[in-house]
Amino acid sequence: MARKLKVFRTPAGFHDAYVAAPSRKAALAAWGADADLFARGVAEEVTDAALMEEPLARPGEVVRRSRGSAAEQLAALPPDRPKRARAAEEEAPRSRTARSKAATKPPAPRPSRAELEAAEAALEQEDARRRDEDKALAERQAALDRERREAGRRHERERARLEAARQRAADAYAAAVKKWRR
């Protein structure tokens, strides 16, 4: 008999990693963890049915879900330190020649996260679209199942009615043949 699956969650960067496994040990193995994340309070068992649906559909496979939108994650970051304080900390250990070299070369611009954020948003939209599509298909399937059951019931009623009519006709024929043979 297969063991009952439980769903476990642990943070993994900006995502949560979910896995459906029979035990904590199996969940740690699926995550590739070499330390007991449960003892450290980093991993936990999930009981929310909405969060359990996708991992239970793919047991043993690690399912990653974003912990909020990219905008929410950026808003949670601590504010940058003032540029003057950063510059003073960076220049303190430098020698005079290093400072003069750094002064001639402007710092490179910070890379843009726009493309990454757009890709993550597109993934989230696709996942939401797929969930909606699955829900609509499940509803259609349920309606078809109801239709099939009702058609089966109609068939059984009609078959019973026709069988009774056939039996009456067979009885009448048998009686007519018996009468004819006399």
Coordinates of C-alpha atoms in Angstrom, one line a residue:
M1 CA 0.0 0.0 0.0
A2 CA 1.4 3.4 -0.9
R3 CA 2.1 5.8 1.9
K4 CA 0.0 8.9 2.2
L5 CA 1.7 12.0 0.8
K6 CA 2.1 15.2 2.7
V7 CA 3.1 18.6 1.3
F8 CA 6.2 20.4 2.6
R9 CA 7.5 23.9 1.9
T10 CA 10.8 25.7 2.3
P11 CA 11.9 29.1 1.0
A12 CA 14.3 29.2 -2.0
G13 CA 15.3 32.7 -2.8
F14 CA 12.3 34.7 -4.1
H15 CA 10.3 31.5 -4.3
D16 CA 8.9 28.7 -2.1
A17 CA 9.8 25.2 -3.0
Y18 CA 7.0 22.7 -2.4
V19 CA 7.2 18.9 -2.6
A20 CA 4.7 16.1 -2.0
A21 CA 6.5 13.3 -0.1
P22 CA 5.6 10.6 2.4
S23 CA 7.9 12.0 5.1
R24 CA 10.1 14.9 6.1
K25 CA 13.2 12.9 5.2
A26 CA 11.9 12.3 1.7
A27 CA 11.1 16.0 1.3
L28 CA 14.7 16.9 2.4
A29 CA 16.1 14.4 -0.2
A30 CA 13.9 16.0 -2.9
W31 CA 15.2 19.4 -2.1
G32 CA 18.8 18.1 -2.0
A33 CA 19.2 19.5 1.6
D34 CA 22.1 18.1 3.6
A35 CA 20.8 19.7 6.9
D36 CA 17.5 19.2 8.7
L37 CA 15.6 22.3 7.6
F38 CA 12.6 21.3 9.8
A39 CA 14.7 21.4 12.9
R40 CA 16.0 24.8 12.0
G41 CA 12.5 26.1 11.5
V42 CA 13.1 26.8 7.8
A43 CA 10.8 24.1 6.4
E44 CA 7.2 23.3 7.3
E45 CA 4.3 21.0 6.4
V46 CA 1.6 22.7 4.4
T47 CA -2.1 22.2 5.2
D48 CA -3.7 24.8 2.9
A49 CA -5.6 22.9 0.2
A50 CA -4.9 25.5 -2.5
L51 CA -1.2 25.3 -1.9
M52 CA -1.2 21.5 -1.8
E53 CA -3.0 21.0 -5.2
E54 CA -0.1 21.3 -7.6
P55 CA 2.5 19.4 -5.6
L56 CA 0.1 16.5 -5.0
A57 CA -0.4 16.3 -8.7
R58 CA 3.3 15.9 -9.2
P59 CA 4.6 13.8 -6.2
G60 CA 8.3 13.8 -5.5
E61 CA 8.9 16.8 -7.8
V62 CA 9.9 20.1 -6.5
V63 CA 7.4 22.8 -7.4
R64 CA 8.5 26.4 -7.2
R65 CA 6.1 29.3 -6.6
S66 CA 6.9 33.0 -6.5
R67 CA 6.4 34.6 -3.1
G68 CA 4.6 37.7 -4.4
S69 CA 5.1 39.8 -7.5
A70 CA 8.5 41.3 -8.5
A71 CA 7.3 44.7 -7.4
E72 CA 6.3 43.4 -3.9
Q73 CA 9.7 41.7 -3.6
L74 CA 11.6 44.9 -4.5
A75 CA 9.4 46.9 -2.1
A76 CA 10.5 44.5 0.7
L77 CA 14.2 45.3 0.2
P78 CA 15.9 47.6 2.7
P79 CA 16.6 51.1 1.4
D80 CA 19.9 51.9 -0.2
R81 CA 22.5 53.7 1.9
P82 CA 23.2 57.3 0.9
K83 CA 25.8 57.5 -1.9
R84 CA 28.1 59.8 0.1
A85 CA 28.4 57.2 3.0
R86 CA 29.1 54.4 0.5
A87 CA 31.7 56.5 -1.4
A88 CA 33.5 57.4 1.9
E89 CA 33.6 53.7 2.9
E90 CA 34.9 52.6 -0.4
E91 CA 37.6 55.4 -0.7
A92 CA 39.0 55.1 2.8
P93 CA 41.3 52.1 2.2
R94 CA 42.4 53.2 -1.2
S95 CA 45.7 54.9 -2.0
R96 CA 46.0 58.3 -3.7
T97 CA 46.7 56.7 -7.1
A98 CA 43.8 54.4 -6.9
R99 CA 41.5 57.3 -6.1
S100 CA 42.8 59.3 -9.1
K101 CA 42.2 56.3 -11.4
A102 CA 38.7 55.7 -10.0
A103 CA 37.9 59.3 -10.5
T104 CA 38.7 59.2 -14.2
K105 CA 36.6 56.1 -14.8
P106 CA 32.8 56.5 -14.2
P107 CA 31.1 53.6 -12.5
A108 CA 29.2 51.3 -14.7
P109 CA 25.4 51.8 -14.7
R110 CA 23.4 49.3 -12.7
P111 CA 21.9 46.5 -14.8
S112 CA 18.2 46.8 -15.6
R113 CA 15.8 44.2 -14.1
A114 CA 13.0 45.1 -16.5
E115 CA 13.5 42.1 -18.8
L116 CA 13.7 39.7 -15.8
E117 CA 10.6 41.2 -14.2
A118 CA 8.7 41.0 -17.5
A119 CA 9.7 37.4 -17.9
E120 CA 8.6 36.5 -14.4
A121 CA 5.3 38.4 -14.9
A122 CA 4.7 36.5 -18.1
L123 CA 5.4 33.2 -16.3
E124 CA 2.9 34.1 -13.6
Q125 CA 0.3 35.1 -16.2
E126 CA 0.8 31.8 -18.0
D127 CA 0.5 29.8 -14.8
A128 CA -2.8 31.7 -13.9
R129 CA -4.1 31.1 -17.4
R130 CA -3.4 27.4 -17.1
R131 CA -5.1 27.1 -13.7
D132 CA -8.2 28.9 -15.2
E133 CA -8.1 26.6 -18.2
D134 CA -7.8 23.5 -16.0
K135 CA -10.7 24.7 -13.9
A136 CA -12.9 25.3 -17.0
L137 CA -12.0 21.8 -18.4
A138 CA -12.8 20.2 -15.1
E139 CA -16.2 21.9 -15.1
R140 CA -16.9 20.8 -18.7
Q141 CA -15.8 17.2 -17.8
A142 CA -18.2 17.2 -14.8
A143 CA -21.0 18.4 -17.0
L144 CA -20.3 15.6 -19.6
D145 CA -20.1 13.0 -16.8
R146 CA -23.6 14.1 -15.6
E147 CA -24.9 14.0 -19.2
R148 CA -23.4 10.5 -19.7
R149 CA -25.1 9.2 -16.4
E150 CA -28.5 10.7 -17.5
A151 CA -28.2 9.1 -21.0
G152 CA -27.4 5.8 -19.3
R153 CA -30.5 6.1 -17.1
R154 CA -32.7 7.0 -20.1
H155 CA -31.3 4.0 -22.1
E156 CA -32.0 1.6 -19.2
R157 CA -35.6 2.9 -18.9
E158 CA -36.3 2.7 -22.6
R159 CA -34.6 -0.7 -22.9
A160 CA -36.8 -2.0 -20.0
R161 CA -40.0 -0.6 -21.7
L162 CA -39.0 -2.2 -25.1
E163 CA -38.1 -5.5 -23.5
A164 CA -41.5 -5.6 -21.8
A165 CA -43.2 -4.9 -25.2
R166 CA -41.1 -7.6 -26.9
Q167 CA -42.1 -10.1 -24.2
R168 CA -45.8 -9.3 -24.7
A169 CA -45.4 -9.7 -28.4
A170 CA -43.5 -13.1 -27.9
D171 CA -46.3 -14.3 -25.5
A172 CA -49.0 -13.3 -28.0
Y173 CA -47.1 -15.0 -30.9
A174 CA -46.6 -18.2 -28.8
A175 CA -50.4 -18.2 -27.9
A176 CA -51.3 -17.7 -31.6
V177 CA -49.0 -20.5 -32.8
K178 CA -50.5 -22.8 -30.1
K179 CA -54.0 -22.0 -31.2
W180 CA -53.1 -22.4 -34.8
R181 CA -51.7 -25.9 -34.2
R182 CA -54.8 -27.2 -32.6

